[in-house]
Amino acid sequence: MEGPEKVQTSEWKRPDQVMQLHRLKVKKRALQARINNIRVSQNDSTEKSNRSNDNLNQYTAQKRKNPFAKDEPNKKINITPPDLETSNDNTLFELLHIEPPKLNKVEHSTLDYSLTFSNALSKLQTYKNIVDTESQKGEKYIPIDWTLKTKMRFMSPKPFPWNCKLKTSEEASGTTGFVRCLDIGEKDSTLDTSPNARLHRCCLVWQHPSLPWLELFPRSAGKVSANLTSNLTIVNNLPIKEALYKEWSESFRSLFHLLRARQCPYFYVCANNFTALFRAAGICGISEAHAFLTPTTRGFRQFLKQEEIKYTMPLRKDLKRYSDGADSGCVTSELSQSSATTVVNNTEKQNFNDDDDEDEPQDEWLQSLGVENSEIRKINNSKVRMAMEKESEVDNLNHSLIFVKGVEAQALFNFLINCKSAITITGSLAGVPPTLLAPVAFHGATLKSIKVKESKVRVENERYFSLELKGPLLPHVLPSLCSLMKSSQLEQYTASCAQLNATTAFSAAKHGLEEAESESESKMPQNVFGKENLTDCGFSDELLKHFCSPDPMHIQPVESIKFSNNLYTWS
């Protein structure tokens, strides 16, 4: 008999425990109904509660009264219908065994939300959207990089929409579109608009001169080539040298005239010792034609001074001024003692902020101290030499970049076309004029194709599709290829570039103007008309708008770029 009695005793429950379990079940069902936006009517809930009360009364009637139970005759079952529940969801805290927060009337009046599951889920979704927005960093545009590129590689986890095997129609349409400056991807025409044809259009460039046995890009003064012996014919043959120079002069003049007429957006002049970038009026929001040249030396800047060409050095922080009489690099040994003293005094005043009295002539002051004239000349010569050494510190560096604008750009063109020192007399490229590179055709230009190679590579056991380009890559090539990939619905890819280090100063100089001057010019109406006047320069409307932007932040050096979630990030 002990077994049944123990079983029956173990099944006994206290009434308050039964009621508590019942209330929790009712509240769970009500909470589930609220989450699913299902409201149980008040009548149904009342009937259910009545039926449950009857069942409970029958159940408790069969049981004897527990003598140890607390007598609560007036206790009522607290079953609240879902429609009459308050905004403070105490059920959630009761199920989680957490005490609900106690808010006074002031705090409760200031809160415009309730602690419910629906609000919690909505706040969670809002927080997720904020996190997703913060994680998607990038820009919708590609910065302009005026640095010349020698190589470029695109990598994508998905195959590219083109291949390197061009059909006859694709090669012909790509060449025709580039030569005639036609946007075969947007405008209706009878040309082939396949991705292969559009890719081939982006991989062409105009160049002069073109000597198949010589590599004319990139150029370097100290470069050793196996063609040095074969090139001796040009050096030793005067008629050949003169013919090359005459043809180059005509090509250079034709290209500059196209730039002035705003039918060429920009072009490069690549010599062994320097590289010049000429840009048309309207590019980067500048209302006049302008040019950069880097690197330079004190002697080169001295020649510019003698030709009365005014320039600025935007990357040189200590001496950011015009070259008209204040550039100590233009001092020569043939200057008189008085002019040399003036230059030295100006240099000391601008570089060292000397507070000495400048009114009294220095020579007279030294003579009053009993210093002989020979010693005074030595002192002046030493100061001039120190000023020259100070000016020569930036030679062949990025800080030696010079910027000219307007009529000074015309003067720089005249200087370069007549500058015999632009043609080297030693090395593998001796006697060969500088290389001209442009996105549009000009007199004597040769249509050159960039080498394109497609392959598959593995990086960290993952397969990627690779597209490699090699050759003179102008600034418009990268945004054109990225636009082509975007129109081909390529969702994700990366690109890395090999830069020509001698031209990185072009991007570092931004617009070449001081901040105040750049801001004032960016508001001028000439910048609005600059874009309209460049409609025949060979660029599409989208690309032209990109290159005419007056914002200096749109000019950035780019070594690698990544496209993801319709945004660009670069470094």
Coordinates of C-alpha atoms in Angstrom, one line a residue:
M1 CA 0.0 0.0 0.0
E2 CA 3.0 2.3 0.3
G3 CA 3.5 2.4 -3.4
P4 CA 0.0 3.9 -4.4
E5 CA -0.1 6.2 -1.5
K6 CA 3.3 7.7 -2.5
V7 CA 2.2 8.1 -6.1
Q8 CA -1.1 9.8 -5.0
T9 CA 0.8 12.0 -2.6
S10 CA 3.3 13.1 -5.3
E11 CA 0.5 14.1 -7.6
W12 CA -1.0 16.6 -5.1
K13 CA -0.6 20.2 -6.1
R14 CA -1.4 23.4 -4.2
P15 CA -4.2 25.5 -5.6
D16 CA -2.1 28.7 -5.9
Q17 CA 0.5 26.7 -8.0
V18 CA -2.2 25.5 -10.3
M19 CA -3.6 29.0 -10.7
Q20 CA -0.2 30.4 -11.3
L21 CA 0.6 27.9 -14.0
H22 CA -2.8 28.6 -15.5
R23 CA -2.2 32.4 -15.5
L24 CA 1.2 31.9 -17.2
K25 CA -0.3 29.7 -19.9
V26 CA -3.0 32.3 -20.6
K27 CA -0.5 35.1 -20.7
K28 CA 1.8 33.1 -23.1
R29 CA -1.2 32.6 -25.5
A30 CA -2.0 36.3 -25.3
L31 CA 1.6 37.2 -25.9
Q32 CA 1.8 34.9 -28.9
A33 CA -1.4 36.4 -30.3
R34 CA 0.0 39.9 -29.9
I35 CA 3.2 39.0 -31.8
N36 CA 1.2 37.5 -34.7
N37 CA -1.1 40.6 -34.6
I38 CA -4.0 38.4 -33.8
R39 CA -6.4 39.8 -31.2
V40 CA -8.8 37.6 -29.4
S41 CA -12.1 39.2 -28.8
Q42 CA -13.1 40.0 -25.3
N43 CA -16.1 37.6 -25.4
D44 CA -14.1 34.6 -26.4
S45 CA -11.5 35.3 -23.7
T46 CA -14.3 35.7 -21.1
E47 CA -15.9 32.4 -22.2
K48 CA -12.6 30.6 -22.0
S49 CA -11.9 32.1 -18.6
N50 CA -15.3 31.0 -17.4
R51 CA -14.8 27.5 -18.7
S52 CA -11.4 27.3 -17.1
N53 CA -12.9 28.6 -13.8
D54 CA -15.6 25.9 -13.9
N55 CA -13.0 23.2 -14.6
L56 CA -10.8 24.5 -11.8
N57 CA -13.8 24.6 -9.4
Q58 CA -14.6 21.0 -10.2
Y59 CA -11.0 20.0 -9.8
T60 CA -10.6 21.7 -6.5
A61 CA -14.0 20.4 -5.3
Q62 CA -12.7 16.8 -5.6
K63 CA -9.7 17.6 -3.5
R64 CA -9.8 18.2 0.2
K65 CA -8.9 21.6 1.5
N66 CA -5.2 22.0 2.4
P67 CA -5.1 23.0 6.1
F68 CA -1.8 24.7 5.5
A69 CA -3.0 26.8 2.6
K70 CA -3.6 30.5 3.1
D71 CA -7.2 31.5 3.2
E72 CA -7.9 33.9 0.3
P73 CA -11.7 33.9 -0.3
N74 CA -11.7 37.2 -2.2
K75 CA -8.8 36.2 -4.5
K76 CA -9.8 36.5 -8.2
I77 CA -8.1 35.1 -11.3
N78 CA -6.3 37.9 -13.0
I79 CA -6.8 37.2 -16.7
T80 CA -6.4 40.3 -18.8
P81 CA -7.7 40.2 -22.4
P82 CA -5.1 41.1 -25.1
D83 CA -7.1 44.2 -26.2
L84 CA -7.0 45.6 -22.6
E85 CA -3.3 45.1 -22.0
T86 CA -1.3 48.2 -21.1
S87 CA 1.6 49.5 -23.1
N88 CA 4.1 48.3 -20.6
D89 CA 4.6 44.7 -21.4
N90 CA 5.0 43.2 -17.9
T91 CA 4.4 39.8 -19.2
L92 CA 7.7 39.8 -21.1
F93 CA 9.6 40.6 -17.8
E94 CA 7.6 38.0 -15.8
L95 CA 8.4 35.3 -18.3
L96 CA 12.1 36.2 -18.2
H97 CA 12.0 36.4 -14.4
I98 CA 13.1 40.1 -14.5
E99 CA 11.6 42.9 -12.5
P100 CA 10.0 45.5 -14.8
P101 CA 11.6 49.0 -14.6
K102 CA 10.0 51.4 -12.3
L103 CA 9.3 54.8 -14.0
N104 CA 7.8 57.8 -12.4
K105 CA 5.2 59.9 -14.0
V106 CA 7.7 62.4 -15.5
E107 CA 9.9 59.7 -17.0
H108 CA 6.9 57.8 -18.3
S109 CA 5.5 61.0 -20.0
T110 CA 8.8 61.7 -21.7
L111 CA 9.0 58.2 -23.3
D112 CA 7.4 57.9 -26.7
Y113 CA 7.7 54.2 -27.0
S114 CA 6.7 51.0 -25.1
L115 CA 8.7 48.0 -24.1
T116 CA 7.0 45.5 -26.3
F117 CA 8.2 42.7 -28.6
S118 CA 7.1 44.6 -31.7
N119 CA 9.0 47.7 -30.8
A120 CA 12.1 45.6 -29.8
L121 CA 12.0 43.9 -33.2
S122 CA 11.6 47.2 -35.0
K123 CA 14.5 48.8 -33.1
L124 CA 16.7 45.7 -33.8
Q125 CA 16.0 46.1 -37.6
T126 CA 16.7 49.8 -37.4
Y127 CA 20.0 49.1 -35.7
K128 CA 20.9 46.5 -38.3
N129 CA 20.2 49.0 -41.1
I130 CA 22.5 51.6 -39.4
V131 CA 25.3 49.0 -39.0
D132 CA 24.9 48.0 -42.7
T133 CA 25.1 51.6 -43.8
E134 CA 28.2 52.3 -41.7
S135 CA 29.9 49.1 -43.1
Q136 CA 29.3 50.2 -46.7
K137 CA 31.9 52.9 -47.0
G138 CA 32.9 54.3 -50.3
E139 CA 32.1 56.7 -53.0
K140 CA 30.0 56.5 -56.2
Y141 CA 32.7 58.2 -58.3
I142 CA 36.3 57.3 -59.3
P143 CA 38.9 59.9 -58.5
I144 CA 41.0 61.4 -61.3
D145 CA 44.6 60.3 -61.2
W146 CA 46.9 62.4 -63.4
T147 CA 49.7 60.0 -62.8
L148 CA 50.7 58.0 -65.9
K149 CA 50.3 54.2 -65.5
T150 CA 52.5 51.5 -67.0
K151 CA 50.4 48.5 -66.0
M152 CA 47.0 47.8 -64.7
R153 CA 45.4 44.5 -63.5
F154 CA 41.7 43.8 -62.9
M155 CA 40.6 40.8 -60.8
S156 CA 37.1 39.4 -60.4
P157 CA 35.6 36.3 -58.8
K158 CA 33.3 36.1 -61.8
P159 CA 34.3 35.9 -65.4
F160 CA 34.5 39.1 -67.4
P161 CA 31.9 39.7 -70.1
W162 CA 34.6 39.8 -72.8
N163 CA 37.6 37.9 -74.0
C164 CA 40.9 38.8 -75.7
K165 CA 40.0 37.1 -79.0
L166 CA 38.5 39.8 -81.1
K167 CA 36.3 39.2 -84.1
T168 CA 36.8 41.2 -87.2
S169 CA 33.7 43.3 -86.6
E170 CA 34.6 43.9 -82.9
E171 CA 38.1 45.1 -83.7
A172 CA 36.9 47.3 -86.5
S173 CA 34.1 48.8 -84.5
G174 CA 36.4 49.5 -81.5
T175 CA 39.0 51.2 -83.7
T176 CA 36.3 53.2 -85.5
G177 CA 34.7 54.3 -82.2
F178 CA 38.1 55.5 -80.8
V179 CA 39.3 57.3 -83.9
R180 CA 36.0 59.0 -84.5
C181 CA 35.4 59.6 -80.8
L182 CA 32.1 57.8 -80.8
D183 CA 30.5 56.3 -77.7
I184 CA 29.5 53.0 -79.2
G185 CA 28.0 51.8 -75.9
E186 CA 25.2 54.5 -75.6
K187 CA 24.5 56.0 -79.0
D188 CA 22.6 54.2 -81.7
S189 CA 24.9 53.2 -84.6
T190 CA 25.6 50.4 -86.9
L191 CA 28.8 49.6 -85.1
D192 CA 29.3 46.5 -83.0
T193 CA 28.4 47.3 -79.4
S194 CA 29.6 44.1 -77.8
P195 CA 31.7 44.2 -74.7
N196 CA 34.7 43.1 -76.7
A197 CA 34.4 46.1 -79.1
R198 CA 34.0 48.5 -76.2
L199 CA 37.0 47.1 -74.4
H200 CA 39.1 47.4 -77.5
R201 CA 38.0 51.1 -77.8
C202 CA 39.4 51.7 -74.3
C203 CA 42.8 50.1 -75.1
L204 CA 44.0 52.5 -77.8
V205 CA 46.2 55.6 -77.6
W206 CA 47.8 58.1 -80.0
Q207 CA 51.6 58.4 -79.9
H208 CA 54.4 60.3 -81.6
P209 CA 57.1 59.4 -82.6
S210 CA 56.7 55.7 -83.2
L211 CA 60.0 53.8 -83.8
P212 CA 59.2 50.0 -83.5
W213 CA 62.8 49.1 -82.6
L214 CA 62.8 51.5 -79.6
E215 CA 60.7 51.6 -76.4
L216 CA 59.6 55.2 -76.1
F217 CA 57.5 54.7 -73.0
P218 CA 58.4 54.9 -70.2
R219 CA 61.5 57.0 -70.8
S220 CA 64.5 57.2 -68.5
A221 CA 67.8 59.1 -68.9
G222 CA 69.8 56.3 -67.3
K223 CA 68.1 53.4 -69.0
V224 CA 70.4 50.9 -70.7
S225 CA 69.0 49.2 -73.8
A226 CA 70.2 46.5 -76.1
N227 CA 69.3 48.8 -79.0
L228 CA 72.1 51.3 -78.1
T229 CA 74.3 50.1 -81.0
S230 CA 71.4 50.3 -83.5
N231 CA 70.5 53.8 -82.4
L232 CA 73.9 55.2 -83.2
T233 CA 72.6 55.7 -86.7
I234 CA 70.3 58.5 -85.5
V235 CA 73.0 60.2 -83.4
N236 CA 75.6 60.2 -86.1
N237 CA 73.3 61.0 -89.0
L238 CA 72.4 64.7 -88.9
P239 CA 69.7 64.5 -91.6
I240 CA 67.8 61.8 -89.7
K241 CA 68.0 63.8 -86.5
E242 CA 66.7 67.0 -88.2
A243 CA 63.9 65.0 -89.9
L244 CA 62.8 63.5 -86.6
Y245 CA 62.9 66.9 -84.9
K246 CA 61.0 68.7 -87.7
E247 CA 58.2 66.0 -87.7
W248 CA 58.0 66.2 -83.9
S249 CA 57.7 70.0 -84.0
E250 CA 54.8 69.8 -86.3
S251 CA 53.1 67.1 -84.2
F252 CA 53.6 69.1 -81.0
R253 CA 52.3 72.3 -82.6
S254 CA 49.2 70.4 -84.0
L255 CA 48.5 68.9 -80.6
F256 CA 48.8 72.3 -78.8
H257 CA 46.5 73.9 -81.3
L258 CA 43.9 71.2 -80.6
L259 CA 44.2 71.9 -76.9
R260 CA 43.7 75.6 -77.4
A261 CA 40.6 74.9 -79.6
R262 CA 39.3 72.7 -76.8
Q263 CA 39.2 69.7 -79.1
C264 CA 41.8 67.8 -77.0
P265 CA 41.3 67.6 -73.2
Y266 CA 44.9 67.0 -72.3
F267 CA 48.2 65.5 -73.5
Y268 CA 51.6 64.5 -72.2
V269 CA 55.1 65.3 -73.3
C270 CA 57.5 62.6 -72.0
A271 CA 61.2 63.5 -72.2
N272 CA 64.1 61.7 -70.6
N273 CA 64.6 64.2 -67.9
F274 CA 61.1 65.6 -67.4
T275 CA 57.4 65.1 -68.1
A276 CA 54.9 67.9 -69.0
L277 CA 51.1 67.7 -68.7
F278 CA 49.1 70.2 -70.8
R279 CA 45.3 70.6 -70.0
A280 CA 42.7 72.4 -71.8
A281 CA 40.6 75.3 -70.4
G282 CA 37.6 73.9 -68.5
I283 CA 39.4 70.8 -67.2
C284 CA 39.3 70.6 -63.4
G285 CA 37.2 73.8 -63.5
I286 CA 40.2 76.1 -64.5
S287 CA 39.0 78.7 -67.0
E288 CA 42.3 78.9 -68.9
A289 CA 44.7 76.4 -70.5
H290 CA 47.4 75.4 -68.1
A291 CA 50.4 73.1 -67.8
F292 CA 52.5 71.2 -65.2
L293 CA 56.1 70.2 -65.6
T294 CA 58.1 67.9 -63.3
P295 CA 60.8 67.4 -62.2
T296 CA 62.8 70.6 -62.6
T297 CA 66.2 71.8 -61.6
R298 CA 67.5 75.2 -60.6
G299 CA 69.1 75.6 -64.0
F300 CA 65.9 74.8 -65.8
R301 CA 64.0 77.3 -63.7
Q302 CA 66.7 79.8 -64.4
F303 CA 66.1 79.4 -68.2
L304 CA 62.4 80.0 -67.6
K305 CA 63.3 83.2 -65.7
Q306 CA 65.4 84.4 -68.6
E307 CA 62.5 83.7 -71.0
E308 CA 60.3 85.8 -68.6
I309 CA 58.0 82.8 -68.0
K310 CA 56.2 83.2 -64.7
Y311 CA 55.4 80.0 -62.8
T312 CA 54.4 78.8 -59.3
M313 CA 55.6 75.8 -57.3
P314 CA 52.5 74.5 -55.6
L315 CA 54.1 71.6 -53.8
R316 CA 56.9 73.7 -52.3
K317 CA 55.6 75.0 -49.0
D318 CA 58.4 77.2 -47.9
L319 CA 58.6 79.2 -51.2
K320 CA 55.1 79.3 -52.8
R321 CA 55.5 82.4 -54.9
Y322 CA 55.9 83.5 -58.5
S323 CA 59.2 83.5 -60.1
D324 CA 59.3 87.2 -61.1
G325 CA 62.3 88.5 -59.1
A326 CA 61.7 86.5 -55.9
D327 CA 63.0 83.1 -57.0
S328 CA 66.5 82.8 -55.7
G329 CA 67.1 79.9 -58.1
C330 CA 67.3 82.5 -60.9
V331 CA 70.4 84.1 -59.5
T332 CA 73.6 83.8 -61.6
S333 CA 77.2 84.6 -61.0
E334 CA 76.9 87.4 -63.5
L335 CA 74.6 89.4 -61.4
S336 CA 75.9 92.6 -59.8
Q337 CA 76.6 92.8 -56.1
S338 CA 73.7 95.0 -55.5
S339 CA 71.2 92.8 -57.3
A340 CA 72.7 89.7 -55.6
T341 CA 72.4 91.5 -52.2
T342 CA 68.7 92.3 -53.0
V343 CA 68.0 88.6 -53.8
V344 CA 69.7 87.4 -50.7
N345 CA 67.8 89.9 -48.6
N346 CA 64.5 88.9 -50.1
T347 CA 65.4 85.2 -49.5
E348 CA 66.3 85.9 -45.9
K349 CA 63.1 87.9 -45.4
Q350 CA 60.8 85.2 -46.8
N351 CA 62.6 82.0 -45.5
F352 CA 64.0 83.1 -42.2
N353 CA 61.8 86.1 -41.3
D354 CA 64.8 88.2 -40.5
D355 CA 63.9 91.2 -38.5
D356 CA 67.1 93.2 -39.2
D357 CA 66.9 96.7 -40.5
E358 CA 66.8 96.4 -44.3
D359 CA 66.8 100.2 -45.0
E360 CA 70.6 100.7 -44.6
P361 CA 72.5 99.2 -47.5
Q362 CA 74.5 96.2 -46.4
D363 CA 77.7 97.2 -48.2
E364 CA 77.8 100.7 -46.5
W365 CA 77.2 99.1 -43.1
L366 CA 80.1 96.7 -43.6
Q367 CA 82.3 99.5 -44.8
S368 CA 81.5 101.6 -41.7
L369 CA 82.8 98.7 -39.7
G370 CA 86.1 98.8 -41.5
V371 CA 85.6 95.7 -43.7
E372 CA 87.5 95.8 -47.0
N373 CA 85.7 95.7 -50.3
S374 CA 87.3 92.3 -51.2
E375 CA 85.9 90.8 -48.0
I376 CA 82.5 92.3 -48.7
R377 CA 82.5 90.6 -52.2
K378 CA 83.4 87.3 -50.6
I379 CA 80.6 87.6 -48.1
N380 CA 78.1 88.4 -50.9
N381 CA 79.3 85.5 -53.0
S382 CA 79.0 83.1 -50.1
K383 CA 75.4 84.3 -49.4
V384 CA 74.5 83.9 -53.0
R385 CA 76.0 80.4 -53.0
M386 CA 74.0 79.5 -49.9
A387 CA 70.9 80.8 -51.6
M388 CA 71.6 78.7 -54.7
E389 CA 72.1 75.6 -52.5
K390 CA 68.9 76.3 -50.7
E391 CA 67.1 76.5 -54.0
S392 CA 68.7 73.3 -55.3
E393 CA 67.4 71.2 -52.4
V394 CA 64.2 70.4 -54.3
D395 CA 65.8 69.6 -57.6
N396 CA 64.5 66.4 -59.2
L397 CA 61.9 66.0 -56.5
N398 CA 58.1 66.2 -56.6
H399 CA 58.4 69.6 -54.8
S400 CA 60.2 71.0 -57.9
L401 CA 56.9 70.8 -60.0
I402 CA 56.0 74.0 -61.7
F403 CA 52.6 75.3 -62.8
V404 CA 51.8 77.8 -65.5
K405 CA 48.5 79.1 -66.7
G406 CA 47.1 81.2 -69.5
V407 CA 49.6 83.1 -71.6
E408 CA 52.4 81.5 -69.6
A409 CA 51.3 78.1 -70.9
Q410 CA 51.7 79.4 -74.4
A411 CA 55.2 80.7 -73.4
L412 CA 56.1 77.3 -72.0
F413 CA 55.0 75.6 -75.2
N414 CA 57.3 77.9 -77.2
F415 CA 60.1 77.3 -74.8
L416 CA 59.8 73.5 -75.1
I417 CA 59.4 73.3 -78.9
N418 CA 62.7 75.3 -79.2
C419 CA 64.5 73.7 -76.3
K420 CA 67.4 71.6 -77.7
S421 CA 68.1 70.1 -74.3
A422 CA 64.8 68.3 -74.4
I423 CA 66.4 65.8 -76.7
T424 CA 69.1 63.8 -75.1
I425 CA 72.5 63.2 -76.8
T426 CA 73.4 60.0 -74.8
G427 CA 71.9 56.7 -74.1
S428 CA 69.6 54.4 -76.1
L429 CA 67.2 57.3 -77.0
A430 CA 69.9 59.7 -78.1
G431 CA 68.6 62.0 -80.8
V432 CA 65.0 60.9 -80.3
P433 CA 62.5 63.7 -79.5
P434 CA 60.2 63.5 -76.5
T435 CA 57.2 61.1 -76.7
L436 CA 53.8 62.7 -77.2
L437 CA 50.7 60.9 -75.8
A438 CA 47.1 62.0 -76.3
P439 CA 43.6 60.6 -76.3
V440 CA 42.7 62.2 -79.7
A441 CA 44.3 62.2 -83.1
F442 CA 46.8 64.8 -84.2
H443 CA 49.3 65.4 -87.0
G444 CA 51.8 62.6 -87.3
A445 CA 50.3 60.5 -84.6
T446 CA 50.4 56.7 -84.6
L447 CA 47.6 54.6 -83.3
K448 CA 49.0 52.3 -80.7
S449 CA 47.3 49.5 -79.0
I450 CA 47.7 48.6 -75.3
K451 CA 48.7 45.0 -74.7
V452 CA 45.8 43.0 -73.1
K453 CA 46.2 39.6 -71.4
E454 CA 43.5 37.6 -69.8
S455 CA 44.2 34.7 -67.4
K456 CA 43.0 32.8 -64.3
V457 CA 44.9 33.1 -61.1
R458 CA 44.6 31.6 -57.6
V459 CA 44.8 33.7 -54.5
E460 CA 44.5 31.8 -51.1
N461 CA 43.0 28.8 -52.8
E462 CA 40.3 30.9 -54.5
R463 CA 40.1 31.3 -58.3
Y464 CA 40.0 34.7 -59.8
F465 CA 39.7 36.0 -63.4
S466 CA 42.5 38.4 -64.3
L467 CA 42.7 41.1 -67.0
E468 CA 46.1 42.7 -67.4
L469 CA 46.9 45.8 -69.4
K470 CA 50.4 47.0 -70.3
G471 CA 51.4 50.2 -72.0
P472 CA 50.9 54.0 -71.7
L473 CA 47.7 54.2 -69.7
L474 CA 46.2 57.7 -69.7
P475 CA 44.0 59.0 -66.9
H476 CA 40.7 58.4 -68.7
V477 CA 41.4 54.6 -69.2
L478 CA 40.6 53.6 -65.6
P479 CA 37.2 55.4 -65.3
S480 CA 36.3 54.2 -68.8
L481 CA 37.0 50.5 -67.9
C482 CA 35.2 50.8 -64.6
S483 CA 32.2 52.3 -66.4
L484 CA 32.3 49.5 -68.9
M485 CA 32.3 46.9 -66.1
K486 CA 29.5 48.6 -64.3
S487 CA 27.3 48.6 -67.4
S488 CA 28.2 44.9 -67.9
Q489 CA 26.7 44.3 -64.4
L490 CA 29.9 43.1 -62.9
E491 CA 29.1 43.2 -59.1
Q492 CA 32.6 43.0 -57.6
Y493 CA 36.2 43.5 -58.8
T494 CA 39.5 45.0 -57.8
A495 CA 42.1 46.9 -59.8
S496 CA 45.8 47.6 -59.1
C497 CA 48.0 50.0 -60.9
A498 CA 51.8 50.4 -61.5
Q499 CA 52.5 54.1 -61.6
L500 CA 55.3 56.1 -63.3
N501 CA 56.8 57.6 -60.2
A502 CA 58.1 60.6 -62.1
T503 CA 54.5 61.8 -62.7
T504 CA 53.0 61.3 -59.2
A505 CA 53.4 65.1 -58.6
F506 CA 50.6 65.8 -61.1
S507 CA 48.0 64.3 -58.8
A508 CA 49.7 65.7 -55.6
A509 CA 49.4 69.2 -57.0
K510 CA 45.6 68.9 -57.4
H511 CA 44.5 72.0 -59.5
G512 CA 47.9 73.7 -59.1
L513 CA 46.2 76.8 -57.6
E514 CA 46.2 78.1 -54.1
E515 CA 43.1 77.3 -52.1
A516 CA 41.6 80.8 -52.1
E517 CA 42.2 81.2 -55.8
S518 CA 40.7 77.8 -56.6
E519 CA 37.6 78.5 -54.6
S520 CA 37.0 81.8 -56.2
E521 CA 37.5 80.5 -59.7
S522 CA 35.3 77.5 -59.1
K523 CA 32.4 79.8 -58.7
M524 CA 33.0 81.7 -61.9
P525 CA 30.6 81.1 -64.7
Q526 CA 33.5 80.3 -67.1
N527 CA 33.6 76.8 -65.4
V528 CA 30.0 76.2 -66.4
F529 CA 30.7 77.1 -70.0
G530 CA 34.0 75.2 -70.0
K531 CA 32.2 71.8 -70.0
E532 CA 29.9 73.0 -72.9
N533 CA 33.0 74.1 -74.9
L534 CA 34.7 70.7 -74.5
T535 CA 31.9 68.7 -76.0
D536 CA 34.0 68.0 -79.1
C537 CA 37.1 66.8 -77.1
G538 CA 36.3 63.1 -77.6
F539 CA 34.9 62.3 -74.1
S540 CA 31.4 61.1 -73.4
D541 CA 29.1 63.3 -71.3
E542 CA 29.6 61.4 -68.1
L543 CA 33.4 61.3 -68.5
L544 CA 33.6 64.9 -69.4
K545 CA 31.6 65.9 -66.4
H546 CA 34.0 63.9 -64.3
F547 CA 37.1 65.6 -65.7
C548 CA 35.6 69.1 -65.5
S549 CA 34.8 68.9 -61.7
P550 CA 36.3 71.9 -59.8
D551 CA 36.4 69.9 -56.6
P552 CA 40.1 69.3 -55.6
M553 CA 39.0 66.2 -53.6
H554 CA 38.2 64.5 -56.9
I555 CA 41.9 64.4 -57.7
Q556 CA 43.6 61.5 -55.8
P557 CA 46.5 59.2 -56.5
V558 CA 45.2 55.7 -57.0
E559 CA 47.3 52.6 -56.6
S560 CA 44.4 50.1 -56.1
I561 CA 40.7 50.4 -56.3
K562 CA 37.8 48.1 -55.2
F563 CA 34.2 48.0 -56.4
S564 CA 31.6 46.5 -54.3
N565 CA 27.9 47.3 -53.4
N566 CA 27.9 49.9 -56.2
L567 CA 30.6 51.9 -54.3
Y568 CA 34.3 52.5 -55.0
T569 CA 37.1 52.5 -52.4
W570 CA 40.7 53.2 -53.2
S571 CA 44.1 53.6 -51.7

